[in-house]
Coordinates of C-alpha atoms in Angstrom, one line a residue:
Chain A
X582 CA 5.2 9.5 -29.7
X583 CA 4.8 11.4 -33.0
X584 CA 1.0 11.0 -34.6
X585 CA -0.3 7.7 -35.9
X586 CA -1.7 6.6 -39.0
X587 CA -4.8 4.5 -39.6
X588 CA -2.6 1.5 -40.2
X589 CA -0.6 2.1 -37.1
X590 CA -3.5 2.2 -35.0
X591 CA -4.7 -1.0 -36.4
X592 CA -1.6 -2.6 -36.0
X593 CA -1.3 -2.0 -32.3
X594 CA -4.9 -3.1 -31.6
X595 CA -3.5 -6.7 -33.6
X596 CA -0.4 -7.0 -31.9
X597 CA -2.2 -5.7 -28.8
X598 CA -4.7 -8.1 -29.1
X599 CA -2.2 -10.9 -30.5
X600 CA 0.0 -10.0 -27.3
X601 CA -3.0 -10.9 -24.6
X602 CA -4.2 -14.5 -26.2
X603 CA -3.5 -17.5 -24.6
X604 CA -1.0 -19.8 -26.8
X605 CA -3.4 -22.6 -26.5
X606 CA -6.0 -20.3 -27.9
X607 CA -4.1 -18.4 -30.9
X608 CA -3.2 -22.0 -31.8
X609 CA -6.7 -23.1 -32.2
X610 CA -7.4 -20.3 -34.0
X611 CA -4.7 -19.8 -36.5
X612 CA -2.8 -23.5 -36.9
X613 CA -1.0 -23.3 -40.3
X614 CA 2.0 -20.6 -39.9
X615 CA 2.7 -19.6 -43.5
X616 CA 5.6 -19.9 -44.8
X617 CA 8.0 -16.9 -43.9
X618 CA 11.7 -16.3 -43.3
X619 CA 12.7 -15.6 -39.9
X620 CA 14.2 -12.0 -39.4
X621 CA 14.5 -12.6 -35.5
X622 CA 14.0 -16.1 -34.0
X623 CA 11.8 -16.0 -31.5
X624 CA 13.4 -15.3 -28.3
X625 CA 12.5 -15.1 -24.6
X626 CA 13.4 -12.3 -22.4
X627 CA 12.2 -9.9 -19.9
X628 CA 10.7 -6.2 -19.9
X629 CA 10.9 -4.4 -16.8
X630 CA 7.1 -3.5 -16.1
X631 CA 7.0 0.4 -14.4
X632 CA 4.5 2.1 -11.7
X633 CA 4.6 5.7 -10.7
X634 CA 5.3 6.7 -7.9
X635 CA 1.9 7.4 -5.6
X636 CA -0.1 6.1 -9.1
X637 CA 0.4 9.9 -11.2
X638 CA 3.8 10.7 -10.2
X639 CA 7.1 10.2 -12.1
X640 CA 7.9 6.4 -13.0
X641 CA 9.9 3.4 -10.9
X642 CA 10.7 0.1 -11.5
X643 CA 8.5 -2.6 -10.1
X644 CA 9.6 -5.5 -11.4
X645 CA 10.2 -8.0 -14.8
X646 CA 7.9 -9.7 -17.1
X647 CA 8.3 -12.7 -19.5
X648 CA 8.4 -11.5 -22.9
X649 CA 8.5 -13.6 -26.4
X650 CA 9.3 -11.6 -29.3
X651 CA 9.9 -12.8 -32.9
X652 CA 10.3 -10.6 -36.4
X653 CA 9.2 -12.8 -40.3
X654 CA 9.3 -12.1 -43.3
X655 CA 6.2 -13.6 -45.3
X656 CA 7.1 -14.6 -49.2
X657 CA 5.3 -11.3 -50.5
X658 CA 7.6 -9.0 -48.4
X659 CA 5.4 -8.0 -45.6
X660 CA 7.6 -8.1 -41.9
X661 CA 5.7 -8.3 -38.9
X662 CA 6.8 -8.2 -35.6
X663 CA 5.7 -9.9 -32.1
X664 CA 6.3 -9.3 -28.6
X665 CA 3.8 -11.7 -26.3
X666 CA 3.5 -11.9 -22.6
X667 CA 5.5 -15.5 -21.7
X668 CA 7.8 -17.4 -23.1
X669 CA 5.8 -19.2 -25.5
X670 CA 8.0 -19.1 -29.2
X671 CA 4.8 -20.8 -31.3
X672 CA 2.6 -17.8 -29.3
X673 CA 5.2 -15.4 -30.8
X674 CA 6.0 -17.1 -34.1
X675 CA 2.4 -16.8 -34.8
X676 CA 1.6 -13.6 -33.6
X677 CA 4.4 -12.3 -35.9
X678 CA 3.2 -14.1 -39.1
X679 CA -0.2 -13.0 -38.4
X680 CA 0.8 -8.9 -38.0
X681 CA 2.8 -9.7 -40.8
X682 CA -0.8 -10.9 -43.0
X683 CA -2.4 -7.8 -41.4
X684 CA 0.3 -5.4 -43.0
X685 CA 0.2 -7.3 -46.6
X686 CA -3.8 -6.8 -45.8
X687 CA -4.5 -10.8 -46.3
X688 CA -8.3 -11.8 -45.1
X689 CA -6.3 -14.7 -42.5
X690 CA -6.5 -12.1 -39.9
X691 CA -9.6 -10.4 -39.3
X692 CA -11.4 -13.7 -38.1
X693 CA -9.0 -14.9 -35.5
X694 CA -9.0 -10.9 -34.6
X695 CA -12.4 -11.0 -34.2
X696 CA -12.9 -14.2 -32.2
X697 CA -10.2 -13.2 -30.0
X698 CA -11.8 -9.5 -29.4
X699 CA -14.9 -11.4 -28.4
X700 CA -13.5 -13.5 -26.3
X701 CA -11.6 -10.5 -24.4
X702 CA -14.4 -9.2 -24.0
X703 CA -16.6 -11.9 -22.7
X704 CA -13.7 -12.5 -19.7
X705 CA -13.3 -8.4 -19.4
X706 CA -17.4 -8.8 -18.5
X707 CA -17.2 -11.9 -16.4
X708 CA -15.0 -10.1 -14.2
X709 CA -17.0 -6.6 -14.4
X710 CA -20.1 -8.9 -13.1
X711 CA -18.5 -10.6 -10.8
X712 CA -16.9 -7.5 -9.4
X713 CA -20.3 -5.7 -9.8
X714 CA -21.9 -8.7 -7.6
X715 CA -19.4 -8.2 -4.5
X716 CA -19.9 -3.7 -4.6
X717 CA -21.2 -2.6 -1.1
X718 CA -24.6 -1.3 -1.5
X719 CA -24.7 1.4 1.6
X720 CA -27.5 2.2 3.6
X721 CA -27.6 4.6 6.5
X722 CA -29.9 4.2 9.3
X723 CA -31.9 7.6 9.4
X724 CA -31.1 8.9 12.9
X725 CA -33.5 11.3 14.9
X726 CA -31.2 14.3 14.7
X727 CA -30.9 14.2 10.8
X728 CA -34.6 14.8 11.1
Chain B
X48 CA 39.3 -18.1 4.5
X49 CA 37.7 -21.1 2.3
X50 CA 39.8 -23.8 0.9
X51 CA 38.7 -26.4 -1.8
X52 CA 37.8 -29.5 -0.3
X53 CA 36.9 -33.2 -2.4
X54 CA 34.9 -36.3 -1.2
X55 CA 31.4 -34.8 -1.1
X56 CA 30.3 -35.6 -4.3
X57 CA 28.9 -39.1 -3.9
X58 CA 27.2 -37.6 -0.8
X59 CA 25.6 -34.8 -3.0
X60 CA 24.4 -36.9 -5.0
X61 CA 22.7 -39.3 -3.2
X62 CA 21.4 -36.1 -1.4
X63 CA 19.8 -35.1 -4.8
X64 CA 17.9 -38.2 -5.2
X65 CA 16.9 -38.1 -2.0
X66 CA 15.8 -34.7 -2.1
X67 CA 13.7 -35.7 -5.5
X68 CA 12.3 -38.7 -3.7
X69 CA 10.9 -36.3 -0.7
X70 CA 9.7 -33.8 -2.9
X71 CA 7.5 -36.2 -4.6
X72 CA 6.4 -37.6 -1.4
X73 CA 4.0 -40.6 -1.6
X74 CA 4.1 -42.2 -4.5
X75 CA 0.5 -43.5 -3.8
X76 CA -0.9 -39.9 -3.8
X77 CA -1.4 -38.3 -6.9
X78 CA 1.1 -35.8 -8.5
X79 CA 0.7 -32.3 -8.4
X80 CA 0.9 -30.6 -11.8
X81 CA 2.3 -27.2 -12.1
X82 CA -0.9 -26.0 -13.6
X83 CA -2.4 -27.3 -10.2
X84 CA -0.7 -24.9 -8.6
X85 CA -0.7 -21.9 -10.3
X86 CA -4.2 -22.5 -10.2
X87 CA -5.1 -23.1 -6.8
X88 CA -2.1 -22.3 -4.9
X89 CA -2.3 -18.9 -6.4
X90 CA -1.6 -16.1 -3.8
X91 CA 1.7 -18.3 -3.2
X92 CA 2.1 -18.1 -6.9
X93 CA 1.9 -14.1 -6.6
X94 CA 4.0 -13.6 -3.8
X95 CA 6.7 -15.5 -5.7
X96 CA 6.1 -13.3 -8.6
X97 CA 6.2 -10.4 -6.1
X98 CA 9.4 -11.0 -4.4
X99 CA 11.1 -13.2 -7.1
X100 CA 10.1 -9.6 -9.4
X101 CA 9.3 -11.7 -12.4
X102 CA 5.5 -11.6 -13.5
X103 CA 5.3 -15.1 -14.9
X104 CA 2.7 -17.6 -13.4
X105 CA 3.6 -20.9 -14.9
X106 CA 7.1 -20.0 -14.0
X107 CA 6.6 -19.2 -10.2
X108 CA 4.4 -22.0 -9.9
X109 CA 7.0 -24.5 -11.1
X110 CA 9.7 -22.7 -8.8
X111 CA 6.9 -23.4 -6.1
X112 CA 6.7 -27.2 -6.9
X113 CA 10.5 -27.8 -7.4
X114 CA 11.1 -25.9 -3.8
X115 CA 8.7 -28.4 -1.9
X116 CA 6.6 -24.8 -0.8
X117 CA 9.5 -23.3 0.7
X118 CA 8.7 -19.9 -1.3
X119 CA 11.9 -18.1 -0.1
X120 CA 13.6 -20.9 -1.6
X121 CA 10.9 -20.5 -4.5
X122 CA 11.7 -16.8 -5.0
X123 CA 15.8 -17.6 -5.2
X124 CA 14.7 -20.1 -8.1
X125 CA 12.9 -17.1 -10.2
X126 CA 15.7 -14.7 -9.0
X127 CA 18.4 -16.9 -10.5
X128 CA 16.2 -17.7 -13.6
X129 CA 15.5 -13.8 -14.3
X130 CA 19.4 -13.1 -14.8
X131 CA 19.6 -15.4 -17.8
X132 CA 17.1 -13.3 -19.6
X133 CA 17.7 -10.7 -22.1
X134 CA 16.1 -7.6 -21.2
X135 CA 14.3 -6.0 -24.4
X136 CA 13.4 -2.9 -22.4
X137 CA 11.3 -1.5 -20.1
X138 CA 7.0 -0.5 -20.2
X139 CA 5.5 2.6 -20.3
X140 CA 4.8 3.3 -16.6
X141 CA 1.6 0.9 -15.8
X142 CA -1.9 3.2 -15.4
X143 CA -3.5 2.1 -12.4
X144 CA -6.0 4.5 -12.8
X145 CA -7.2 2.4 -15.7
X146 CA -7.3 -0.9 -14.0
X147 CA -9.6 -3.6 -15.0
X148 CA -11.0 -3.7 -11.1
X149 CA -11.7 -6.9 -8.8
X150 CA -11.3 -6.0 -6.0
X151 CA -11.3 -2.1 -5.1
X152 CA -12.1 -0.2 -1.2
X153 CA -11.8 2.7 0.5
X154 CA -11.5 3.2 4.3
X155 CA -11.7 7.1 4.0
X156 CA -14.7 7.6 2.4
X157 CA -18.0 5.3 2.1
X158 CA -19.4 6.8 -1.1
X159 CA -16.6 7.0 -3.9
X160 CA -17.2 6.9 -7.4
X161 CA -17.3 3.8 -8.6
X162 CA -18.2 2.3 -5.3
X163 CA -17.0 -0.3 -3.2
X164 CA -16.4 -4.0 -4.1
X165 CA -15.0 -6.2 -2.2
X166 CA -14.0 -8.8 -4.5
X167 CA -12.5 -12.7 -3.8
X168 CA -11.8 -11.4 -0.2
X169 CA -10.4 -13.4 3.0
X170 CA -12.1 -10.4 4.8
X171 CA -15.0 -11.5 6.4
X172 CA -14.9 -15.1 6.5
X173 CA -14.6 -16.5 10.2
X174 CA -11.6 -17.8 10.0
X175 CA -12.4 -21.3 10.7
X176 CA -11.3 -24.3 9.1
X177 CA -13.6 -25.1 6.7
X178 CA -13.8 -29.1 6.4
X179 CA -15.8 -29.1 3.5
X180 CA -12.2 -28.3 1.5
X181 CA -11.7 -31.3 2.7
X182 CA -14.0 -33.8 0.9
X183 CA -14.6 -33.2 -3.0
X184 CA -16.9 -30.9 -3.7
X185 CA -19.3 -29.0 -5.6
X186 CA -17.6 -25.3 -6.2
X187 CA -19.4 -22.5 -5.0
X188 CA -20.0 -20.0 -8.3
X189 CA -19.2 -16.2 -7.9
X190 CA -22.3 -14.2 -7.9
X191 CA -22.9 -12.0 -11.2
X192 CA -25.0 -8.7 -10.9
X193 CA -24.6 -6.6 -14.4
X194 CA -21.8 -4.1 -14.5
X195 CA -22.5 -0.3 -14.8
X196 CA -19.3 0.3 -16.1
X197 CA -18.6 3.5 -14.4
X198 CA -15.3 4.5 -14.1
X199 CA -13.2 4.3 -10.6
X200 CA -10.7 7.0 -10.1
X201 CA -8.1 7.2 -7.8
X202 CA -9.6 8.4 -4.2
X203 CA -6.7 10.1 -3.4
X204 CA -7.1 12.4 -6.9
X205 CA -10.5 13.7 -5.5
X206 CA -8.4 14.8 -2.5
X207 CA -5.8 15.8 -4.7
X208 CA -8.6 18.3 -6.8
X209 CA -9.5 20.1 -3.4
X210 CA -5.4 20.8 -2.6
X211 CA -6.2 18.9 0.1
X212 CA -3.6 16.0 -0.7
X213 CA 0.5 17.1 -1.0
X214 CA 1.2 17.5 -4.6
X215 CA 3.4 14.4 -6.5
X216 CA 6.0 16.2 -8.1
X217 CA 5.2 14.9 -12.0
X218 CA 8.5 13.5 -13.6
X219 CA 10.3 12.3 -17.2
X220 CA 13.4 10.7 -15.3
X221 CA 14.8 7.5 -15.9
X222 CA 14.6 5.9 -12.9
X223 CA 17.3 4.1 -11.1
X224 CA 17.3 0.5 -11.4
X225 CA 18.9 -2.1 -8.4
X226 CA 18.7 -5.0 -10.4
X227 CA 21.4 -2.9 -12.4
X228 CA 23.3 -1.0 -10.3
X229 CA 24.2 -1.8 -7.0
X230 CA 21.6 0.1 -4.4
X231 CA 23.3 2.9 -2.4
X232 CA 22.4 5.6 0.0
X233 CA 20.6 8.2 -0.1
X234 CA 18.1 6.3 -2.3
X235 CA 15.3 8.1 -3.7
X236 CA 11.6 7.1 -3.5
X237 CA 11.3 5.2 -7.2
X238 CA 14.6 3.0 -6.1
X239 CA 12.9 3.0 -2.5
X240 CA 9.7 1.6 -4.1
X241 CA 11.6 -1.0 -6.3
X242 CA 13.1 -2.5 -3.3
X243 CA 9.9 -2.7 -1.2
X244 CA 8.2 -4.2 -3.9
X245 CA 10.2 -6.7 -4.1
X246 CA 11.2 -7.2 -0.8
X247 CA 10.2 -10.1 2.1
X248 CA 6.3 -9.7 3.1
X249 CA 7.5 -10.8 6.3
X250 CA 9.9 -8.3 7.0
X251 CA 7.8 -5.2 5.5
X252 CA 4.6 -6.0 7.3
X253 CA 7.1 -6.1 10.4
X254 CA 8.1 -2.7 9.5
X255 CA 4.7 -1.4 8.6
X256 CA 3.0 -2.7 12.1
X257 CA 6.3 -0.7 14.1
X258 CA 5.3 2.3 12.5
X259 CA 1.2 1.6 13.8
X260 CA 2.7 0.9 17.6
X261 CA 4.4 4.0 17.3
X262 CA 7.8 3.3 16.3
X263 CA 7.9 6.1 13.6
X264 CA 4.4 7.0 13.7
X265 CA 2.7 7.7 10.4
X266 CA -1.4 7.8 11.4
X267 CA -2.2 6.2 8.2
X268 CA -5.6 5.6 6.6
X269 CA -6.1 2.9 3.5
X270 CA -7.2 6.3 1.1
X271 CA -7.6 3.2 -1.5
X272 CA -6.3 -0.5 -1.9
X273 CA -7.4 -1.8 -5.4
X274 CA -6.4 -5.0 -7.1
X275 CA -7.0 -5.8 -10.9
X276 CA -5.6 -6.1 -14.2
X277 CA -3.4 -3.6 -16.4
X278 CA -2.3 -3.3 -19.9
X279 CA 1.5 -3.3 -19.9
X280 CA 2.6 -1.2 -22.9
X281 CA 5.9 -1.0 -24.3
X282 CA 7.3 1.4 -26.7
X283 CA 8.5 -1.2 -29.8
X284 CA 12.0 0.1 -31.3
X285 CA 11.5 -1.5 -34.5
X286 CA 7.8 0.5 -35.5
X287 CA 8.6 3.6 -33.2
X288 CA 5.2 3.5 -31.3
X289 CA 4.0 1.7 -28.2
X290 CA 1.7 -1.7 -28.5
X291 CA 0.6 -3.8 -25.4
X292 CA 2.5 -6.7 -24.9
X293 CA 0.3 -8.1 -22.2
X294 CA -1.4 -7.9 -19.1
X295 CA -0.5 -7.5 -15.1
X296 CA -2.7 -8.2 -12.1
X297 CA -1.2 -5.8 -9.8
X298 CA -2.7 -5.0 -6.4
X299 CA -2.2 -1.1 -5.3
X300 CA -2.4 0.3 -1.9
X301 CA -2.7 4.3 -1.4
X302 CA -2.5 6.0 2.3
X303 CA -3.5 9.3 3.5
X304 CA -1.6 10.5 6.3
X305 CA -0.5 13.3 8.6
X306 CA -0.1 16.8 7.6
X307 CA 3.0 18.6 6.3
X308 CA 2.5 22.5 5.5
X309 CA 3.9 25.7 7.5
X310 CA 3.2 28.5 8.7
X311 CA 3.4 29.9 5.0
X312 CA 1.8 27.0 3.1
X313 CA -1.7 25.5 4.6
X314 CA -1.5 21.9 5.9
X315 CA -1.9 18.7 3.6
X316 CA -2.4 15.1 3.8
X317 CA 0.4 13.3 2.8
X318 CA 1.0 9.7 1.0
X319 CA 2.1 6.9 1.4
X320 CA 2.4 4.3 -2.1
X321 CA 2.5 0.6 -2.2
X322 CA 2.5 -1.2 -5.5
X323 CA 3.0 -5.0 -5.8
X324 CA 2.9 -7.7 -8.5
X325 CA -0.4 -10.1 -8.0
X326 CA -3.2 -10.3 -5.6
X327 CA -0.6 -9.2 -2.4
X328 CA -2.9 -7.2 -0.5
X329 CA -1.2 -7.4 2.9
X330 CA 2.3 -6.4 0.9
X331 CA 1.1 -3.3 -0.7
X332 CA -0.6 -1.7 2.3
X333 CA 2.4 -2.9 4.4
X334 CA 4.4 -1.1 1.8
X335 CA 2.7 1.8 2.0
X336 CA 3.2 2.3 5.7
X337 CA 6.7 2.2 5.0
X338 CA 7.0 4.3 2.2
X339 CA 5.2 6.6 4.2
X340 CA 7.8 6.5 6.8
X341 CA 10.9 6.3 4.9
X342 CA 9.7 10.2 3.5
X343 CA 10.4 11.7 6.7
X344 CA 13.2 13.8 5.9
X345 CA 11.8 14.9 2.9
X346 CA 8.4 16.1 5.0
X347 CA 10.3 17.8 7.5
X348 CA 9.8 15.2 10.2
X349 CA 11.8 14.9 13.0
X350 CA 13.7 11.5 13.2
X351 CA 13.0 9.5 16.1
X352 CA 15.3 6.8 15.6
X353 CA 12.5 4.7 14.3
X354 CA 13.7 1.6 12.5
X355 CA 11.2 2.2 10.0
X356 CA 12.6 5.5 9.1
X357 CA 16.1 4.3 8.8
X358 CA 16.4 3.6 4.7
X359 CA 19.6 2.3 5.0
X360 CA 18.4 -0.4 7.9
X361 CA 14.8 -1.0 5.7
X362 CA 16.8 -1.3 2.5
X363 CA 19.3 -3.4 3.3
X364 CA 17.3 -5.8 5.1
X365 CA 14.4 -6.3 3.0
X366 CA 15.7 -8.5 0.2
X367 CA 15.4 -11.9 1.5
X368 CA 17.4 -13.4 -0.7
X369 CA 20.4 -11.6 -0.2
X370 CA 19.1 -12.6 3.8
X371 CA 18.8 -16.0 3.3
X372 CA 22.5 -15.9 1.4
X373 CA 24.6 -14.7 3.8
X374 CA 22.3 -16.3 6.7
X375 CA 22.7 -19.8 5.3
X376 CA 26.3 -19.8 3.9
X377 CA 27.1 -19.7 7.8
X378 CA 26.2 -23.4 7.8
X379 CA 28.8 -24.3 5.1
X380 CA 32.2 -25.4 5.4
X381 CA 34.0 -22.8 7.6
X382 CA 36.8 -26.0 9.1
X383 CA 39.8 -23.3 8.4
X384 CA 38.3 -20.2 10.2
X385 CA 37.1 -22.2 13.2
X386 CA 40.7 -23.8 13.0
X387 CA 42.3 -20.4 14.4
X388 CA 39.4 -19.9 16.6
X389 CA 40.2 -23.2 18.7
X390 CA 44.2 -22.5 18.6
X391 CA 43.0 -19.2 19.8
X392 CA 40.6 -20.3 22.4
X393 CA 43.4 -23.0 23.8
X394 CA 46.4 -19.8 23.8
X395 CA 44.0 -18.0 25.7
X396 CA 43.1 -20.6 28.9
X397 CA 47.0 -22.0 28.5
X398 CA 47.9 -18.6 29.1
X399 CA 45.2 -17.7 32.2
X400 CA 45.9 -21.1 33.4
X401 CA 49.8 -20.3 33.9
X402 CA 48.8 -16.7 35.9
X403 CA 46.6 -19.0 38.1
X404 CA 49.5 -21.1 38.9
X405 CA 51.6 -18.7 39.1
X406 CA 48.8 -17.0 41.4
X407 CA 48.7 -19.9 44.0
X408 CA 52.6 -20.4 43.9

């Protein structure tokens, strides 16, 4: 991967970000597409998700995932591009339209960024309590030969 | 030999409905929804995903419904679904290492980094039926402690720092795919892997519990299982860098087992990898076991005629819907084949009926 700008990095975190919402969610959030012209439809299809071998060794194939990805084109120019976990076109559509706002720099995006961000990390914390609640606290009964 | 045959149709039909009416069941018990299932039928959602190797929950969870539970029929539903895809391409290679952790143990050592948590385990429950499940009822809420957000490495690396662990042989290559090409012997470990992980949880805990009574013995110990979350990434060809295009909940099974080393090179614990889509617990240590096994040649081990250690009898075998395919097409119509058999079977006692006559003459 050759070095990334400051835009590229942003625009992984969106699309990153855009990628993990729930459709139901990102609707709520951003209802009115804008208008755009499609440069790719939104279409389903699969990615074949990789492990390596014993977790650090060289790569395999484990198995498929559902993929959505859609490319617009927004009236001022700016393309953006989308490819979402399911098969969910709106999830895609929108994800695309809204990458496509973050490159022309439009204020639409940082808000539904932001609440989705939050809200990522409120699950990632739920979990990281709930895991935290269920960690084996050891205790070793002191033996008279340790002593 | 098949020949076309007409007149079932009506019959096929009728057998449809019929089928439709009996998956439904009674009519004066509520429907269950697909999100129903995926919700609370969820381990049977991941195996699905597991074996049908597609990750998509409302998908397997659908197949689940419209196969009445029969999950092998379940799995030939996501199978047959997954080859009308287009594949875009495939992920960066998954970093376990980095999982998002709820469930995580060790059997090798007590105190490792990050510790031990148990997570929504079967473990120690007793077993019995619990008949509270059945009445409506108040749900029981997970505990929360705060988390201290330290970092859980991979057991086996801290055996891996002290040289004490055989070395994984780091590697750029494209690996072989069987969904593409047709799976052949000698297979190496990442096609190996590939097939496990996608293959019966039947058949490979089977495999896994010969190897523990000895059929191809492998002494292993659980180094690490975790289960959790990971970011997939994919490298995106239209802005020529990688972005996440969602996550996995992946459950990961490491094993440390019996040396390998010579009289030159000092002795090492070897591994043993299981990797499975979902919270699949018993799949990935099973598949461990007999990846573990399947190595032998490779770690100089002598071959004892283990079943486990035969790839082409593990590989072959695993894939229960290529099983179920040629098992069940036995029950279709075979009226020509079995033709010759009776004019055989009738040449055969005509014939050792004339030598008895001929016998008693």
């Amino acid at each position: 991967m050759s070095k990334l700008t400051q835009d590229d990095i942003e625009r992984r975190d969106r699309m990153g970000l855009l990628a993990r919402a729930t459709p139901t969610r990102l609707a709520e959030l951003f209802p009115e597409i804008p208008a755009h012209a499609l440069l790719r439809a939104p279409e389903a299809g699969a990615v074949m998700v990789r492990g390596r071998v014993g977790a650090s060794g060289g790569p395999f194939n484990l198995g498929e995932m559902t993929v959505t990805r859609c490319s617009v084109r927004l009236e001022g120019g700016a393309v953006g591009h989308a490819y979402v976990q399911g098969r969910d076109k709106s999830h895609a559509l929108r994800a695309a339209a809204l990458d496509a706002l973050g490159v022309a720099g439009s204020e639409l995006v940082a808000p539904v960024l932001g609440a989705l961000r939050a809200e990522e990390a409120a699950r990632h914390t739920e979990r990281a309590e709930k895991a935290a609640a269920t960690k084996v606290e050891f205790f070793t009964m002191v033996r008279g030969e340790d002593q | 030999m098949y020949v076309a045959t007409k007149g079932g149709e009506r019959a096929i039909d009728a057998a449809h409905d019929w089928l439709a009416e009996a998956r439904r069941g009674d009519p004066a018990i509520p429907e269950l929804s697909v999100a129903q299932i995926r919700e609370q039928m969820s381990l049977a959602v991941n195996r699905v995903m597991a074996e049908g190797s597609l990750y998509d929950p409302d998908l397997a969870a659908l197949a689940i419904k419209q196969a009445r539970g029969d999950l092998i029929e379940a799995i030939f539903l996501i199978r047959a679904y997954r080859t009308t895809l287009p594949r875009f391409g495939a992920s960066l290679p998954v970093e376990t290492g980095a999982m998002a952790i709820t469930r995580r143990i060790s059997a090798t050592f007590k105190d490792v980094p990050g510790g031990q948590v148990l997570g929504p385990t079967f473990d120690y429950t007793h077993r019995l039926l619990d008949f509270k499940l059945a009445a409506e009822g108040e749900v029981q809420q997970a505990g929360r402690k705060p988390a201290d957000d330290q970092p859980a490495p991979h057991v086996l690396a801290l055996l891996d720092r002290d040289g004490l662990m055989e070395p994984l042989a780091p590697s750029a290559a494209v690996p072989g795919d069987l969904t593409r090409e047709p799976l052949e012997m000698p297979a190496d470990r990442p096609l190996r892997l590939q097939a496990l992980s996608r293959g019966d949880e039947g058949f490979v805990l089977s495999m896994a519990y010969s190897t523990q009574r000895g059929y191809g013995r492998t002494h292993a110990f659980v180094g690490e299982l975790r289960i959790g979350s990971c970011a997939v990434e994919m490298e995106i060809p239209e802005l020529g860098f990688s972005v996440e295009i969602g996550t996995v909940e992946l459950s990961e099974c490491e094993t440390v087992n019996q040396f390998t080393g010579s009289k030159t090179e000092p002795a090492q614990f070897t591994r043993g990898y299981g990797l499975v889509f979902g919270q699949n617990e018993r799949k990935s240590i099973s598949m461990s076991l007999v990846d573990r096994a399947l190595r032998w040649e490779e770690l100089g081990e002598e071959d004892t005629g283990a079943p486990a250690q035969d790839a082409e009898f593990v590989l072959y075998h695993c894939d229960n819907i290529q099983a179920t395919g040629f098992l069940e097409h036995i029950k279709l119509p075979h009226y020509v084949d079995f033709q010759s058999e009776l004019e055989l079977i009738r040449r055969l006692r005509k014939a050792a009926g004339a030598s008895e006559r001929e016998a008693a003459e």
